[in-house]
Amino acid sequence: GRKVLIVYAHQEPKSLNGSLKSVAVEELSKQGCSVTVSDLYAMQFEPRATRNDIVGCLHNSEEFNYGVETWEAYKRGGLSSDLVEEQKKVQEADLLIFQFPLYWSSMPAIMKGWMDRVLVQGFAHEFPNCYDSGLLKGKLALFSFTTGGSREMYAKGGISGDIRYLLWPMQHGIMHFCGVKVLAPHICFAPEYVSEEKRKEMLIAWAQRLKTLWNEEPINCSPEWYFK
């Protein structure tokens, strides 16, 4: 069976994000997938990239360079145990689902910290091995998130700009950079401002999509998809 890692960032299990995560676990497990969840808040995941991420001596103790030090540590097996654990989950996964509420036009800090710390050079990318030749090629990613603003606000010409603009740094700058193919995002617009009935419909729509997810073609990973 296929392996799925859900990286989940919400403080409240009863939230819509919590329900979306649970629906994904249930539906994908029914399909025979092996599903792992990294519940970042529950794990009290450390979002800060610091010296503590390197076990043992530094490559250059005179001047600390996080990128260089984590790269060297990765090569010699000297990354902190929490990073090794997350990297193992990523390595084994066929599909990565990121489930979160949109915060200030991006992912929450705890999830960005996961990206900063887990996707180190040598593990996820190593120039010139990036984009189509990124080290995580052969994997799929899907960003599933909720917004505060309505669909109209995030339309082309809307006050918040096309939602696709916001996805460029997340989908293209991180996932595609690491070689991961990206499925179309799953967006629940303004759940706080709709009826309970509408929120239930959002969960049903997500469950329906998951039933045929493996038949989907990834988006065209080019600037045209985001900015045309």
PDB file of C-alpha atoms in Angstrom:
ATOM      1  CA  GLY A   1       0.000   0.000   0.000  1.00  0.00           C
ATOM      2  CA  ARG A   2       0.959   3.599  -0.485  1.00  0.00           C
ATOM      3  CA  LYS A   3       2.352   5.684   2.359  1.00  0.00           C
ATOM      4  CA  VAL A   4       1.014   9.113   3.268  1.00  0.00           C
ATOM      5  CA  LEU A   5       2.440  11.697   5.671  1.00  0.00           C
ATOM      6  CA  ILE A   6       0.048  14.396   6.903  1.00  0.00           C
ATOM      7  CA  VAL A   7       1.855  17.402   8.358  1.00  0.00           C
ATOM      8  CA  TYR A   8      -0.852  19.081  10.406  1.00  0.00           C
ATOM      9  CA  ALA A   9      -0.768  22.490  12.084  1.00  0.00           C
ATOM     10  CA  HIS A  10      -3.777  23.451  14.173  1.00  0.00           C
ATOM     11  CA  GLN A  11      -4.134  23.864  17.922  1.00  0.00           C
ATOM     12  CA  GLU A  12      -7.704  22.524  18.180  1.00  0.00           C
ATOM     13  CA  PRO A  13      -8.699  18.961  17.202  1.00  0.00           C
ATOM     14  CA  LYS A  14     -12.378  20.034  16.927  1.00  0.00           C
ATOM     15  CA  SER A  15     -11.533  22.717  14.328  1.00  0.00           C
ATOM     16  CA  LEU A  16     -12.372  22.295  10.640  1.00  0.00           C
ATOM     17  CA  ASN A  17      -8.667  21.701  10.020  1.00  0.00           C
ATOM     18  CA  GLY A  18      -8.768  18.955  12.648  1.00  0.00           C
ATOM     19  CA  SER A  19     -11.790  17.406  10.937  1.00  0.00           C
ATOM     20  CA  LEU A  20     -10.163  17.654   7.489  1.00  0.00           C
ATOM     21  CA  LYS A  21      -7.108  15.856   8.862  1.00  0.00           C
ATOM     22  CA  SER A  22      -9.297  13.123  10.416  1.00  0.00           C
ATOM     23  CA  VAL A  23     -11.264  12.671   7.168  1.00  0.00           C
ATOM     24  CA  ALA A  24      -7.976  12.208   5.275  1.00  0.00           C
ATOM     25  CA  VAL A  25      -6.697   9.632   7.794  1.00  0.00           C
ATOM     26  CA  GLU A  26      -9.982   7.706   7.634  1.00  0.00           C
ATOM     27  CA  GLU A  27     -10.462   7.812   3.854  1.00  0.00           C
ATOM     28  CA  LEU A  28      -6.856   7.005   2.924  1.00  0.00           C
ATOM     29  CA  SER A  29      -6.667   4.214   5.527  1.00  0.00           C
ATOM     30  CA  LYS A  30      -9.820   2.699   3.984  1.00  0.00           C
ATOM     31  CA  GLN A  31      -7.961   2.603   0.676  1.00  0.00           C
ATOM     32  CA  GLY A  32      -5.230   0.527   2.293  1.00  0.00           C
ATOM     33  CA  CYS A  33      -2.759   3.400   2.611  1.00  0.00           C
ATOM     34  CA  SER A  34      -0.458   3.596   5.592  1.00  0.00           C
ATOM     35  CA  VAL A  35      -1.045   7.084   7.078  1.00  0.00           C
ATOM     36  CA  THR A  36       1.278   8.896   9.487  1.00  0.00           C
ATOM     37  CA  VAL A  37       0.392  12.250  11.063  1.00  0.00           C
ATOM     38  CA  SER A  38       2.898  14.793  12.325  1.00  0.00           C
ATOM     39  CA  ASP A  39       0.647  16.883  14.589  1.00  0.00           C
ATOM     40  CA  LEU A  40       3.041  19.789  15.049  1.00  0.00           C
ATOM     41  CA  TYR A  41       1.310  21.554  17.953  1.00  0.00           C
ATOM     42  CA  ALA A  42       0.679  18.303  19.852  1.00  0.00           C
ATOM     43  CA  MET A  43       4.337  17.343  19.310  1.00  0.00           C
ATOM     44  CA  GLN A  44       5.404  20.818  20.458  1.00  0.00           C
ATOM     45  CA  PHE A  45       7.560  20.847  17.348  1.00  0.00           C
ATOM     46  CA  GLU A  46      10.413  23.338  17.606  1.00  0.00           C
ATOM     47  CA  PRO A  47      10.084  25.781  14.683  1.00  0.00           C
ATOM     48  CA  ARG A  48      13.366  27.629  15.264  1.00  0.00           C
ATOM     49  CA  ALA A  49      16.433  26.672  13.258  1.00  0.00           C
ATOM     50  CA  THR A  50      19.236  26.722  15.853  1.00  0.00           C
ATOM     51  CA  ARG A  51      22.592  25.245  16.858  1.00  0.00           C
ATOM     52  CA  ASN A  52      20.606  22.563  18.749  1.00  0.00           C
ATOM     53  CA  ASP A  53      19.774  20.909  15.412  1.00  0.00           C
ATOM     54  CA  ILE A  54      23.388  19.739  15.151  1.00  0.00           C
ATOM     55  CA  VAL A  55      24.646  16.986  17.453  1.00  0.00           C
ATOM     56  CA  GLY A  56      28.337  17.136  18.318  1.00  0.00           C
ATOM     57  CA  CYS A  57      31.015  19.383  16.908  1.00  0.00           C
ATOM     58  CA  LEU A  58      30.385  22.082  14.347  1.00  0.00           C
ATOM     59  CA  HIS A  59      31.990  22.053  10.918  1.00  0.00           C
ATOM     60  CA  ASN A  60      33.098  25.661  11.539  1.00  0.00           C
ATOM     61  CA  SER A  61      32.993  26.698  15.185  1.00  0.00           C
ATOM     62  CA  GLU A  62      34.277  30.204  14.357  1.00  0.00           C
ATOM     63  CA  GLU A  63      31.162  31.326  12.478  1.00  0.00           C
ATOM     64  CA  PHE A  64      27.790  29.576  12.590  1.00  0.00           C
ATOM     65  CA  ASN A  65      26.119  29.017   9.202  1.00  0.00           C
ATOM     66  CA  TYR A  66      22.903  27.010   9.655  1.00  0.00           C
ATOM     67  CA  GLY A  67      22.680  25.826   6.037  1.00  0.00           C
ATOM     68  CA  VAL A  68      26.278  24.602   5.927  1.00  0.00           C
ATOM     69  CA  GLU A  69      26.171  23.058   9.407  1.00  0.00           C
ATOM     70  CA  THR A  70      22.948  21.076   8.818  1.00  0.00           C
ATOM     71  CA  TRP A  71      24.246  19.909   5.434  1.00  0.00           C
ATOM     72  CA  GLU A  72      27.477  18.651   7.028  1.00  0.00           C
ATOM     73  CA  ALA A  73      25.542  17.143   9.961  1.00  0.00           C
ATOM     74  CA  TYR A  74      23.160  15.342   7.583  1.00  0.00           C
ATOM     75  CA  LYS A  75      26.094  13.790   5.719  1.00  0.00           C
ATOM     76  CA  ARG A  76      27.689  12.449   8.909  1.00  0.00           C
ATOM     77  CA  GLY A  77      24.409  11.467  10.608  1.00  0.00           C
ATOM     78  CA  GLY A  78      24.665  14.276  13.137  1.00  0.00           C
ATOM     79  CA  LEU A  79      21.227  15.926  12.995  1.00  0.00           C
ATOM     80  CA  SER A  80      19.028  16.078  16.116  1.00  0.00           C
ATOM     81  CA  SER A  81      16.707  13.114  16.656  1.00  0.00           C
ATOM     82  CA  ASP A  82      13.480  15.065  15.972  1.00  0.00           C
ATOM     83  CA  LEU A  83      14.765  16.002  12.498  1.00  0.00           C
ATOM     84  CA  VAL A  84      15.943  12.476  11.735  1.00  0.00           C
ATOM     85  CA  GLU A  85      12.485  11.191  12.666  1.00  0.00           C
ATOM     86  CA  GLU A  86      10.662  13.676  10.409  1.00  0.00           C
ATOM     87  CA  GLN A  87      13.055  13.032   7.527  1.00  0.00           C
ATOM     88  CA  LYS A  88      12.410   9.295   7.837  1.00  0.00           C
ATOM     89  CA  LYS A  89       8.637   9.958   7.567  1.00  0.00           C
ATOM     90  CA  VAL A  90       9.199  12.121   4.470  1.00  0.00           C
ATOM     91  CA  GLN A  91      11.545   9.565   2.913  1.00  0.00           C
ATOM     92  CA  GLU A  92       8.975   6.779   3.280  1.00  0.00           C
ATOM     93  CA  ALA A  93       5.970   8.802   2.058  1.00  0.00           C
ATOM     94  CA  ASP A  94       4.556   8.647  -1.463  1.00  0.00           C
ATOM     95  CA  LEU A  95       2.307  11.625  -0.687  1.00  0.00           C
ATOM     96  CA  LEU A  96       2.734  14.584   1.669  1.00  0.00           C
ATOM     97  CA  ILE A  97      -0.446  16.406   2.727  1.00  0.00           C
ATOM     98  CA  PHE A  98      -0.029  19.755   4.481  1.00  0.00           C
ATOM     99  CA  GLN A  99      -3.149  20.667   6.484  1.00  0.00           C
ATOM    100  CA  PHE A 100      -3.314  24.145   8.002  1.00  0.00           C
ATOM    101  CA  PRO A 101      -5.161  27.464   8.329  1.00  0.00           C
ATOM    102  CA  LEU A 102      -3.764  30.266   6.174  1.00  0.00           C
ATOM    103  CA  TYR A 103      -1.971  32.768   8.444  1.00  0.00           C
ATOM    104  CA  TRP A 104      -0.980  36.132   6.964  1.00  0.00           C
ATOM    105  CA  SER A 105      -1.011  34.769   3.391  1.00  0.00           C
ATOM    106  CA  SER A 106       1.175  31.798   4.300  1.00  0.00           C
ATOM    107  CA  MET A 107       1.456  28.686   6.454  1.00  0.00           C
ATOM    108  CA  PRO A 108       1.622  28.996  10.272  1.00  0.00           C
ATOM    109  CA  ALA A 109       5.106  29.592  11.721  1.00  0.00           C
ATOM    110  CA  ILE A 110       5.255  26.100  13.245  1.00  0.00           C
ATOM    111  CA  MET A 111       4.792  24.543   9.777  1.00  0.00           C
ATOM    112  CA  LYS A 112       7.263  26.934   8.136  1.00  0.00           C
ATOM    113  CA  GLY A 113       9.700  25.908  10.879  1.00  0.00           C
ATOM    114  CA  TRP A 114       9.119  22.279   9.901  1.00  0.00           C
ATOM    115  CA  MET A 115      10.067  23.176   6.311  1.00  0.00           C
ATOM    116  CA  ASP A 116      13.118  25.183   7.457  1.00  0.00           C
ATOM    117  CA  ARG A 117      14.469  22.426   9.695  1.00  0.00           C
ATOM    118  CA  VAL A 118      13.454  19.171   7.997  1.00  0.00           C
ATOM    119  CA  LEU A 119      14.158  19.915   4.322  1.00  0.00           C
ATOM    120  CA  VAL A 120      17.908  20.395   4.701  1.00  0.00           C
ATOM    121  CA  GLN A 121      20.476  20.401   1.942  1.00  0.00           C
ATOM    122  CA  GLY A 122      21.668  16.891   1.162  1.00  0.00           C
ATOM    123  CA  PHE A 123      18.296  15.435   2.157  1.00  0.00           C
ATOM    124  CA  ALA A 124      15.768  17.414   0.082  1.00  0.00           C
ATOM    125  CA  HIS A 125      17.902  19.353  -2.386  1.00  0.00           C
ATOM    126  CA  GLU A 126      21.533  19.797  -3.377  1.00  0.00           C
ATOM    127  CA  PHE A 127      22.311  22.280  -6.133  1.00  0.00           C
ATOM    128  CA  PRO A 128      22.102  21.669  -9.068  1.00  0.00           C
ATOM    129  CA  ASN A 129      19.717  18.901  -7.941  1.00  0.00           C
ATOM    130  CA  CYS A 130      16.631  21.005  -7.425  1.00  0.00           C
ATOM    131  CA  TYR A 131      13.244  21.539  -9.096  1.00  0.00           C
ATOM    132  CA  ASP A 132      12.708  18.610 -11.493  1.00  0.00           C
ATOM    133  CA  SER A 133      15.881  16.923 -10.235  1.00  0.00           C
ATOM    134  CA  GLY A 134      15.303  17.698  -6.536  1.00  0.00           C
ATOM    135  CA  LEU A 135      16.236  14.899  -4.163  1.00  0.00           C
ATOM    136  CA  LEU A 136      12.603  14.174  -3.195  1.00  0.00           C
ATOM    137  CA  LYS A 137      11.499  13.486  -6.769  1.00  0.00           C
ATOM    138  CA  GLY A 138       8.939  10.713  -7.186  1.00  0.00           C
ATOM    139  CA  LYS A 139       6.806  12.084  -4.341  1.00  0.00           C
ATOM    140  CA  LEU A 140       3.532  14.015  -4.449  1.00  0.00           C
ATOM    141  CA  ALA A 141       2.411  16.914  -2.242  1.00  0.00           C
ATOM    142  CA  LEU A 142      -0.971  18.498  -1.606  1.00  0.00           C
ATOM    143  CA  PHE A 143      -1.667  21.704   0.322  1.00  0.00           C
ATOM    144  CA  SER A 144      -5.069  21.567   2.051  1.00  0.00           C
ATOM    145  CA  PHE A 145      -5.968  24.712   3.956  1.00  0.00           C
ATOM    146  CA  THR A 146      -8.663  27.032   5.238  1.00  0.00           C
ATOM    147  CA  THR A 147      -8.851  30.783   4.697  1.00  0.00           C
ATOM    148  CA  GLY A 148     -10.335  33.691   6.625  1.00  0.00           C
ATOM    149  CA  GLY A 149     -11.339  35.472   3.415  1.00  0.00           C
ATOM    150  CA  SER A 150     -14.013  34.446   0.926  1.00  0.00           C
ATOM    151  CA  ARG A 151     -13.454  32.888  -2.493  1.00  0.00           C
ATOM    152  CA  GLU A 152     -14.258  36.294  -4.085  1.00  0.00           C
ATOM    153  CA  MET A 153     -11.545  38.014  -2.049  1.00  0.00           C
ATOM    154  CA  TYR A 154      -8.987  35.520  -3.368  1.00  0.00           C
ATOM    155  CA  ALA A 155     -10.144  35.631  -6.988  1.00  0.00           C
ATOM    156  CA  LYS A 156      -8.130  37.274  -9.749  1.00  0.00           C
ATOM    157  CA  GLY A 157      -8.944  40.940  -9.324  1.00  0.00           C
ATOM    158  CA  GLY A 158     -10.104  40.317  -5.722  1.00  0.00           C
ATOM    159  CA  ILE A 159      -8.735  42.462  -2.894  1.00  0.00           C
ATOM    160  CA  SER A 160      -6.428  39.700  -1.587  1.00  0.00           C
ATOM    161  CA  GLY A 161      -5.149  38.733  -5.041  1.00  0.00           C
ATOM    162  CA  ASP A 162      -5.441  35.382  -6.799  1.00  0.00           C
ATOM    163  CA  ILE A 163      -4.965  32.582  -4.240  1.00  0.00           C
ATOM    164  CA  ARG A 164      -2.483  31.033  -6.670  1.00  0.00           C
ATOM    165  CA  TYR A 165      -0.041  33.899  -6.033  1.00  0.00           C
ATOM    166  CA  LEU A 166       0.158  32.840  -2.383  1.00  0.00           C
ATOM    167  CA  LEU A 167       0.818  29.243  -3.382  1.00  0.00           C
ATOM    168  CA  TRP A 168       3.913  30.114  -5.435  1.00  0.00           C
ATOM    169  CA  PRO A 169       6.374  30.255  -2.486  1.00  0.00           C
ATOM    170  CA  MET A 170       4.846  27.195  -0.789  1.00  0.00           C
ATOM    171  CA  GLN A 171       4.195  24.854  -3.704  1.00  0.00           C
ATOM    172  CA  HIS A 172       6.869  26.018  -6.117  1.00  0.00           C
ATOM    173  CA  GLY A 173       9.545  27.552  -3.881  1.00  0.00           C
ATOM    174  CA  ILE A 174       9.579  24.673  -1.397  1.00  0.00           C
ATOM    175  CA  MET A 175       7.965  21.486  -2.742  1.00  0.00           C
ATOM    176  CA  HIS A 176       8.815  21.769  -6.430  1.00  0.00           C
ATOM    177  CA  PHE A 177      12.307  23.018  -5.515  1.00  0.00           C
ATOM    178  CA  CYS A 178      12.816  19.701  -3.697  1.00  0.00           C
ATOM    179  CA  GLY A 179      11.628  17.723  -6.746  1.00  0.00           C
ATOM    180  CA  VAL A 180       8.137  16.964  -5.410  1.00  0.00           C
ATOM    181  CA  LYS A 181       5.229  16.975  -7.865  1.00  0.00           C
ATOM    182  CA  VAL A 182       2.295  19.048  -6.623  1.00  0.00           C
ATOM    183  CA  LEU A 183      -1.406  18.176  -6.815  1.00  0.00           C
ATOM    184  CA  ALA A 184      -3.984  20.974  -7.061  1.00  0.00           C
ATOM    185  CA  PRO A 185      -4.548  22.566  -3.648  1.00  0.00           C
ATOM    186  CA  HIS A 186      -7.665  21.859  -1.611  1.00  0.00           C
ATOM    187  CA  ILE A 187      -9.053  25.118  -0.251  1.00  0.00           C
ATOM    188  CA  CYS A 188     -11.937  25.644   2.182  1.00  0.00           C
ATOM    189  CA  PHE A 189     -12.813  29.324   1.923  1.00  0.00           C
ATOM    190  CA  ALA A 190     -13.941  31.246   5.031  1.00  0.00           C
ATOM    191  CA  PRO A 191     -15.326  28.307   7.054  1.00  0.00           C
ATOM    192  CA  GLU A 192     -15.889  30.566  10.069  1.00  0.00           C
ATOM    193  CA  TYR A 193     -18.461  32.582   8.159  1.00  0.00           C
ATOM    194  CA  VAL A 194     -20.607  29.793   6.721  1.00  0.00           C
ATOM    195  CA  SER A 195     -23.315  27.562   8.201  1.00  0.00           C
ATOM    196  CA  GLU A 196     -22.670  24.252   9.939  1.00  0.00           C
ATOM    197  CA  GLU A 197     -24.311  22.615   6.922  1.00  0.00           C
ATOM    198  CA  LYS A 198     -21.782  24.238   4.555  1.00  0.00           C
ATOM    199  CA  ARG A 199     -18.886  23.092   6.750  1.00  0.00           C
ATOM    200  CA  LYS A 200     -20.219  19.524   6.580  1.00  0.00           C
ATOM    201  CA  GLU A 201     -20.346  19.875   2.794  1.00  0.00           C
ATOM    202  CA  MET A 202     -16.682  20.944   2.848  1.00  0.00           C
ATOM    203  CA  LEU A 203     -15.750  17.723   4.673  1.00  0.00           C
ATOM    204  CA  ILE A 204     -17.808  15.598   2.276  1.00  0.00           C
ATOM    205  CA  ALA A 205     -16.157  17.270  -0.740  1.00  0.00           C
ATOM    206  CA  TRP A 206     -12.713  16.508   0.700  1.00  0.00           C
ATOM    207  CA  ALA A 207     -13.630  12.860   1.356  1.00  0.00           C
ATOM    208  CA  GLN A 208     -14.930  12.580  -2.229  1.00  0.00           C
ATOM    209  CA  ARG A 209     -11.761  14.031  -3.683  1.00  0.00           C
ATOM    210  CA  LEU A 210      -9.590  11.667  -1.649  1.00  0.00           C
ATOM    211  CA  LYS A 211     -11.409   8.666  -3.160  1.00  0.00           C
ATOM    212  CA  THR A 212      -9.888   9.408  -6.594  1.00  0.00           C
ATOM    213  CA  LEU A 213      -6.777  11.318  -5.502  1.00  0.00           C
ATOM    214  CA  TRP A 214      -4.320   8.802  -6.907  1.00  0.00           C
ATOM    215  CA  ASN A 215      -5.784   9.269 -10.401  1.00  0.00           C
ATOM    216  CA  GLU A 216      -5.083  13.007 -10.418  1.00  0.00           C
ATOM    217  CA  GLU A 217      -2.393  14.562 -12.584  1.00  0.00           C
ATOM    218  CA  PRO A 218      -0.031  16.991 -10.826  1.00  0.00           C
ATOM    219  CA  ILE A 219      -0.311  20.670 -11.760  1.00  0.00           C
ATOM    220  CA  ASN A 220       1.995  22.096 -14.407  1.00  0.00           C
ATOM    221  CA  CYS A 221       4.913  23.176 -12.181  1.00  0.00           C
ATOM    222  CA  SER A 222       5.666  26.378 -14.072  1.00  0.00           C
ATOM    223  CA  PRO A 223       5.164  30.119 -13.466  1.00  0.00           C
ATOM    224  CA  GLU A 224       2.233  30.010 -15.938  1.00  0.00           C
ATOM    225  CA  TRP A 225       0.075  27.973 -13.536  1.00  0.00           C
ATOM    226  CA  TYR A 226       0.459  30.636 -10.859  1.00  0.00           C
ATOM    227  CA  PHE A 227       0.579  33.885 -12.807  1.00  0.00           C
ATOM    228  CA  LYS A 228      -1.147  33.414 -16.162  1.00  0.00           C
TER     229      LYS A 228
END
